[in-house]
XYZ file of C-alpha atoms in Angstrom:
359
model
C 211.237 -63.664 6.522
C 209.124 -64.403 9.531
C 210.621 -66.870 12.019
C 207.362 -68.730 12.077
C 207.440 -69.540 8.444
C 210.701 -71.640 8.996
C 210.075 -75.354 8.470
C 209.267 -76.803 11.914
C 210.826 -80.134 10.850
C 214.214 -78.388 10.770
C 213.943 -75.588 13.325
C 211.643 -76.598 16.140
C 213.419 -78.118 19.060
C 212.650 -79.100 22.581
C 214.067 -77.705 25.862
C 215.536 -81.033 26.610
C 217.699 -82.635 24.020
C 215.837 -86.024 24.571
C 212.174 -85.187 25.007
C 209.670 -82.605 26.269
C 206.367 -81.328 25.037
C 207.273 -77.699 25.276
C 208.525 -76.200 22.034
C 210.619 -73.038 21.865
C 208.858 -69.872 20.755
C 211.177 -67.615 18.644
C 210.254 -64.522 20.600
C 211.218 -66.223 23.980
C 214.511 -65.865 25.871
C 215.464 -69.068 27.726
C 218.216 -71.414 28.668
C 219.810 -73.392 25.720
C 220.631 -76.425 27.865
C 219.381 -78.150 31.043
C 219.887 -76.198 34.226
C 222.757 -78.467 35.398
C 224.640 -77.438 32.393
C 224.350 -73.635 33.245
C 225.459 -74.502 36.696
C 228.595 -76.357 35.633
C 229.373 -73.306 33.269
C 229.036 -71.060 36.356
C 231.249 -73.141 38.369
C 233.987 -73.343 35.554
C 233.938 -69.755 34.219
C 233.128 -67.349 37.022
C 236.347 -68.188 39.292
C 238.254 -68.126 36.099
C 236.930 -64.713 35.351
C 237.731 -63.428 38.623
C 241.378 -64.930 38.455
C 241.958 -63.378 34.991
C 240.780 -59.955 36.179
C 242.907 -59.937 39.491
C 246.045 -61.243 37.947
C 246.106 -59.142 34.892
C 245.081 -56.002 36.727
C 247.950 -56.695 39.251
C 250.373 -56.734 36.122
C 248.996 -53.538 34.683
C 248.908 -51.685 38.000
C 252.393 -52.755 38.792
C 253.672 -51.567 35.494
C 251.941 -48.191 35.825
C 253.261 -47.483 39.345
C 256.766 -48.774 38.929
C 259.097 -46.737 36.610
C 261.693 -49.460 36.577
C 259.363 -51.551 34.628
C 258.857 -48.716 31.888
C 261.325 -50.475 29.588
C 260.673 -50.852 25.731
C 261.073 -54.582 26.112
C 258.005 -54.727 28.474
C 255.613 -52.751 26.400
C 254.515 -55.897 24.491
C 253.974 -57.726 27.710
C 251.800 -55.140 29.120
C 249.818 -54.865 25.959
C 249.442 -58.608 26.143
C 248.236 -58.339 29.768
C 245.568 -55.851 28.548
C 244.472 -58.399 25.912
C 244.176 -61.160 28.723
C 242.384 -58.720 31.063
C 239.809 -57.955 28.235
C 239.383 -61.793 27.798
C 238.080 -61.828 31.411
C 236.097 -58.649 31.198
C 234.477 -59.031 27.820
C 235.343 -62.343 26.085
C 234.172 -64.746 28.734
C 230.753 -62.954 29.365
C 229.880 -62.737 25.610
C 230.934 -66.463 25.275
C 228.685 -67.462 28.302
C 225.639 -65.507 26.661
C 226.182 -67.052 23.218
C 226.490 -70.627 24.635
C 223.794 -70.630 27.300
C 221.064 -68.273 26.031
C 218.429 -69.024 23.353
C 216.979 -65.666 22.001
C 216.609 -63.987 18.756
C 219.683 -62.186 19.368
C 221.838 -65.225 20.175
C 220.345 -67.565 17.692
C 219.813 -65.684 14.430
C 222.767 -66.368 12.078
C 223.281 -62.737 11.042
C 223.678 -61.539 14.757
C 224.959 -64.687 16.582
C 228.721 -64.258 15.502
C 228.917 -61.025 17.723
C 229.183 -63.287 20.750
C 232.334 -65.007 19.212
C 233.985 -61.962 17.907
C 235.675 -60.684 21.090
C 237.221 -64.285 21.628
C 238.412 -64.110 17.848
C 239.774 -60.561 18.247
C 241.654 -61.169 21.638
C 242.949 -64.548 20.352
C 244.418 -63.144 17.245
C 245.785 -60.204 19.407
C 247.588 -62.698 21.571
C 249.215 -64.422 18.482
C 250.541 -61.191 17.197
C 251.813 -59.970 20.510
C 253.752 -63.188 20.887
C 255.197 -62.888 17.400
C 256.168 -59.199 18.055
C 257.886 -60.261 21.371
C 259.816 -63.142 19.527
C 261.076 -60.807 16.810
C 262.205 -58.295 19.497
C 264.019 -60.936 21.204
C 265.698 -62.265 18.095
C 266.996 -58.728 17.346
C 268.257 -58.473 20.891
C 270.281 -61.670 20.280
C 271.670 -61.193 16.812
C 272.040 -57.356 16.886
C 272.550 -56.365 20.513
C 274.408 -53.354 19.884
C 271.918 -52.063 17.304
C 268.782 -53.257 19.292
C 268.205 -49.944 21.156
C 268.296 -48.089 17.773
C 266.115 -50.624 15.986
C 263.477 -51.131 18.793
C 262.590 -47.642 19.868
C 259.578 -46.755 22.196
C 258.075 -45.135 19.205
C 258.193 -48.054 16.851
C 256.994 -50.497 19.491
C 253.885 -48.136 20.295
C 253.235 -48.033 16.564
C 253.351 -51.971 16.276
C 251.017 -52.350 19.296
C 248.628 -49.781 17.817
C 248.635 -51.567 14.459
C 248.069 -55.002 16.073
C 245.087 -53.608 18.012
C 243.654 -51.742 15.011
C 244.178 -54.582 12.625
C 242.466 -57.309 14.929
C 239.678 -54.967 15.756
C 238.846 -54.287 12.091
C 239.355 -58.083 11.362
C 236.597 -58.686 13.865
C 234.178 -55.820 13.054
C 234.346 -55.490 9.253
C 232.272 -58.729 8.670
C 229.312 -57.013 10.419
C 229.745 -53.910 8.299
C 229.612 -55.809 4.990
C 226.068 -56.021 3.578
C 224.863 -59.692 3.437
C 222.139 -60.461 1.060
C 221.680 -63.919 2.321
C 218.496 -64.683 4.362
C 219.044 -65.010 8.068
C 218.679 -68.495 9.468
C 217.972 -69.743 12.936
C 221.341 -71.220 14.089
C 220.539 -72.802 17.334
C 219.851 -76.544 17.572
C 219.431 -76.954 13.899
C 222.104 -79.625 13.174
C 224.537 -81.582 15.281
C 227.800 -82.777 13.715
C 227.993 -80.064 10.962
C 228.958 -80.496 7.315
C 232.113 -81.333 5.575
C 234.834 -78.755 6.056
C 235.425 -76.211 3.444
C 238.811 -74.506 2.619
C 238.290 -71.555 5.091
C 237.657 -74.135 7.979
C 240.859 -76.025 7.039
C 242.941 -72.899 6.920
C 241.584 -71.732 10.342
C 242.234 -75.122 11.752
C 245.855 -75.142 10.488
C 246.531 -71.458 11.658
C 247.428 -72.288 15.176
C 249.725 -75.262 14.493
C 251.577 -73.184 11.858
C 252.027 -70.292 14.204
C 253.435 -72.712 16.824
C 255.842 -74.230 14.490
C 257.137 -70.703 13.262
C 257.563 -69.567 16.980
C 259.241 -73.034 18.087
C 261.782 -72.367 15.242
C 262.429 -68.835 16.190
C 263.182 -69.831 19.852
C 265.183 -72.824 19.058
C 267.411 -70.670 16.665
C 267.884 -68.169 19.561
C 268.815 -70.843 22.169
C 271.110 -72.480 19.756
C 272.863 -69.112 19.354
C 273.197 -68.835 23.056
C 274.583 -72.469 23.240
C 277.161 -71.815 20.628
C 278.318 -68.760 22.526
C 278.721 -70.874 25.554
C 280.757 -73.534 23.812
C 283.169 -70.795 22.476
C 283.342 -68.700 25.639
C 282.594 -71.197 28.509
C 280.278 -68.648 30.231
C 277.817 -65.845 29.532
C 277.976 -62.306 30.787
C 275.279 -61.124 33.214
C 273.677 -59.402 30.342
C 273.627 -62.563 28.205
C 272.278 -64.576 31.330
C 269.362 -62.061 31.544
C 268.897 -62.515 27.673
C 268.810 -66.266 28.064
C 266.386 -66.184 31.029
C 264.053 -63.817 29.006
C 264.150 -66.116 25.969
C 263.325 -69.131 28.010
C 260.508 -67.219 29.761
C 259.043 -66.196 26.431
C 259.402 -69.952 25.219
C 257.292 -70.984 28.222
C 254.692 -68.478 27.545
C 254.551 -69.564 23.935
C 254.442 -73.344 24.979
C 251.453 -72.474 27.328
C 249.805 -70.622 24.456
C 250.219 -73.701 22.301
C 248.895 -76.201 24.951
C 245.736 -73.910 25.563
C 244.995 -73.084 21.867
C 245.889 -76.254 19.977
C 242.613 -78.063 20.843
C 240.641 -75.408 19.016
C 242.340 -76.538 15.792
C 240.767 -79.883 16.157
C 237.194 -78.549 17.455
C 235.554 -78.867 14.130
C 236.679 -82.465 13.415
C 235.741 -83.617 17.098
C 232.279 -81.957 16.820
C 231.721 -83.702 13.419
C 232.756 -87.253 14.826
C 231.554 -87.376 18.255
C 228.788 -84.804 18.810
C 225.709 -86.777 18.230
C 223.582 -84.866 20.713
C 223.492 -81.230 21.997
C 224.891 -82.330 25.369
C 227.824 -84.046 23.480
C 228.329 -80.989 21.458
C 228.516 -78.606 24.517
C 230.899 -80.994 26.157
C 233.266 -80.889 23.146
C 232.924 -77.283 22.707
C 233.843 -76.524 26.341
C 236.795 -78.983 26.369
C 238.284 -77.205 23.238
C 237.474 -73.582 24.210
C 237.861 -73.590 27.986
C 241.846 -73.809 27.884
C 241.870 -70.733 25.500
C 240.380 -68.716 28.480
C 242.701 -70.485 30.942
C 245.709 -69.146 29.023
C 244.838 -65.576 29.984
C 245.114 -66.712 33.600
C 248.470 -68.520 33.208
C 250.221 -65.613 31.666
C 250.286 -63.376 34.815
C 251.570 -66.465 36.892
C 254.432 -66.972 34.400
C 255.399 -63.416 34.633
C 255.280 -63.478 38.426
C 257.517 -66.768 38.586
C 259.956 -65.934 36.009
C 260.411 -62.119 35.678
C 261.794 -60.879 39.113
C 261.024 -57.167 38.541
C 257.482 -58.014 37.823
C 257.196 -60.334 40.697
C 258.551 -57.803 43.217
C 256.219 -54.986 41.595
C 253.103 -57.291 41.897
C 253.866 -58.277 45.549
C 254.495 -54.579 46.394
C 250.947 -53.636 45.083
C 249.373 -56.674 46.937
C 251.072 -55.518 50.225
C 249.889 -51.859 49.457
C 246.330 -53.018 48.888
C 246.403 -55.243 52.136
C 247.967 -52.380 53.971
C 245.061 -50.210 53.122
C 242.614 -52.677 54.503
C 244.570 -53.130 57.693
C 245.633 -49.524 58.371
C 242.982 -47.289 56.793
C 243.903 -43.599 56.646
C 241.861 -41.810 59.266
C 242.598 -38.755 61.363
C 242.324 -38.829 65.167
C 239.485 -36.838 66.163
C 241.095 -35.290 69.110
C 244.705 -34.609 67.880
C 244.132 -34.633 64.075
C 247.212 -36.972 63.753
C 246.981 -39.796 61.269
C 246.654 -43.201 63.027
C 249.199 -44.559 60.551
C 252.005 -42.674 62.350
C 251.512 -44.564 65.426
C 253.008 -48.044 66.294
C 252.765 -50.056 69.411
C 255.730 -48.378 71.202
C 254.371 -44.835 70.633
C 250.942 -45.912 71.852
C 252.508 -47.273 75.014
C 254.508 -44.183 75.644
C 251.235 -42.207 75.182
C 249.483 -44.497 77.598
C 252.180 -44.093 80.170
C 252.016 -40.329 79.640
C 248.319 -40.248 80.206
C 247.652 -38.953 76.656
C 244.070 -39.673 75.676
C 243.525 -41.153 72.134
C 240.281 -41.881 70.556
C 240.038 -45.472 69.459
C 238.483 -46.522 66.183
């Protein structure tokens, strides 16, 4: 089916959502919205991308360079940090192209979903990582003596691998299944959508259901600790660490809920309030932007709540700043590294009339 055979009454649209005489050619590549919308998107998403990449890279590098962090309990956190990093590197760029560019690649229905797929894969990955962490903490609380035998490094690595393989297949398989339906132009064809079907309602209910399950798990664990305090008046150091760990993960799950919950209502908000393409892009951004913000928030929570990770991240920052302030170079005259000198040694060398080449 040729794109030009599509009914113009349904599929032609103007560059402006209100009026213009220039209609889109299906072979063109142009902006989907007015220039000011593109500028606002850039101001919102580019700093967020940078913060996500920097924050999660610090977490991953800190883990790689500090053997004290190589604990089984941290494996899920590091894998979650990789998920958040990929959100900044892959998901946001794909999202911006899909939202801001009109082209045969971004607008044909059989191709367009590729720009949403990274967000779906990584969001589902976050959900399953948080669920795995909650189960790990519950085993630690209810079976502390058997925890080390149950949650082994090999089993955790297998679980992480299964999470990544499952979510990747979940996102990729729909593109591998032959689709006999004709491709349709999906950009600017209808505002407001149709009545929700069963799959839409299931997807909308997924995040609230997950949050209820997670909240129940953490309430059960915190009640277990509270009952122990009532019986024994105080907690051991190990139990204090466990309590802090559970509260930290509860905060991470709470942040996840606040950031992801708006997407559950996105369809209904679009249907009720999106009467123009400008209104539609505003509603989409309000609902979807917090999802990406969550990937920036997680490293901040790690740094504020987990002392070992905070110290390791700060050490990496100081190391990086030190490289800029004190670059490793050899003195051309003496062949001695400049990093071996300090002010006192320089003063002594000056008094002893020792010549040093300055850089």
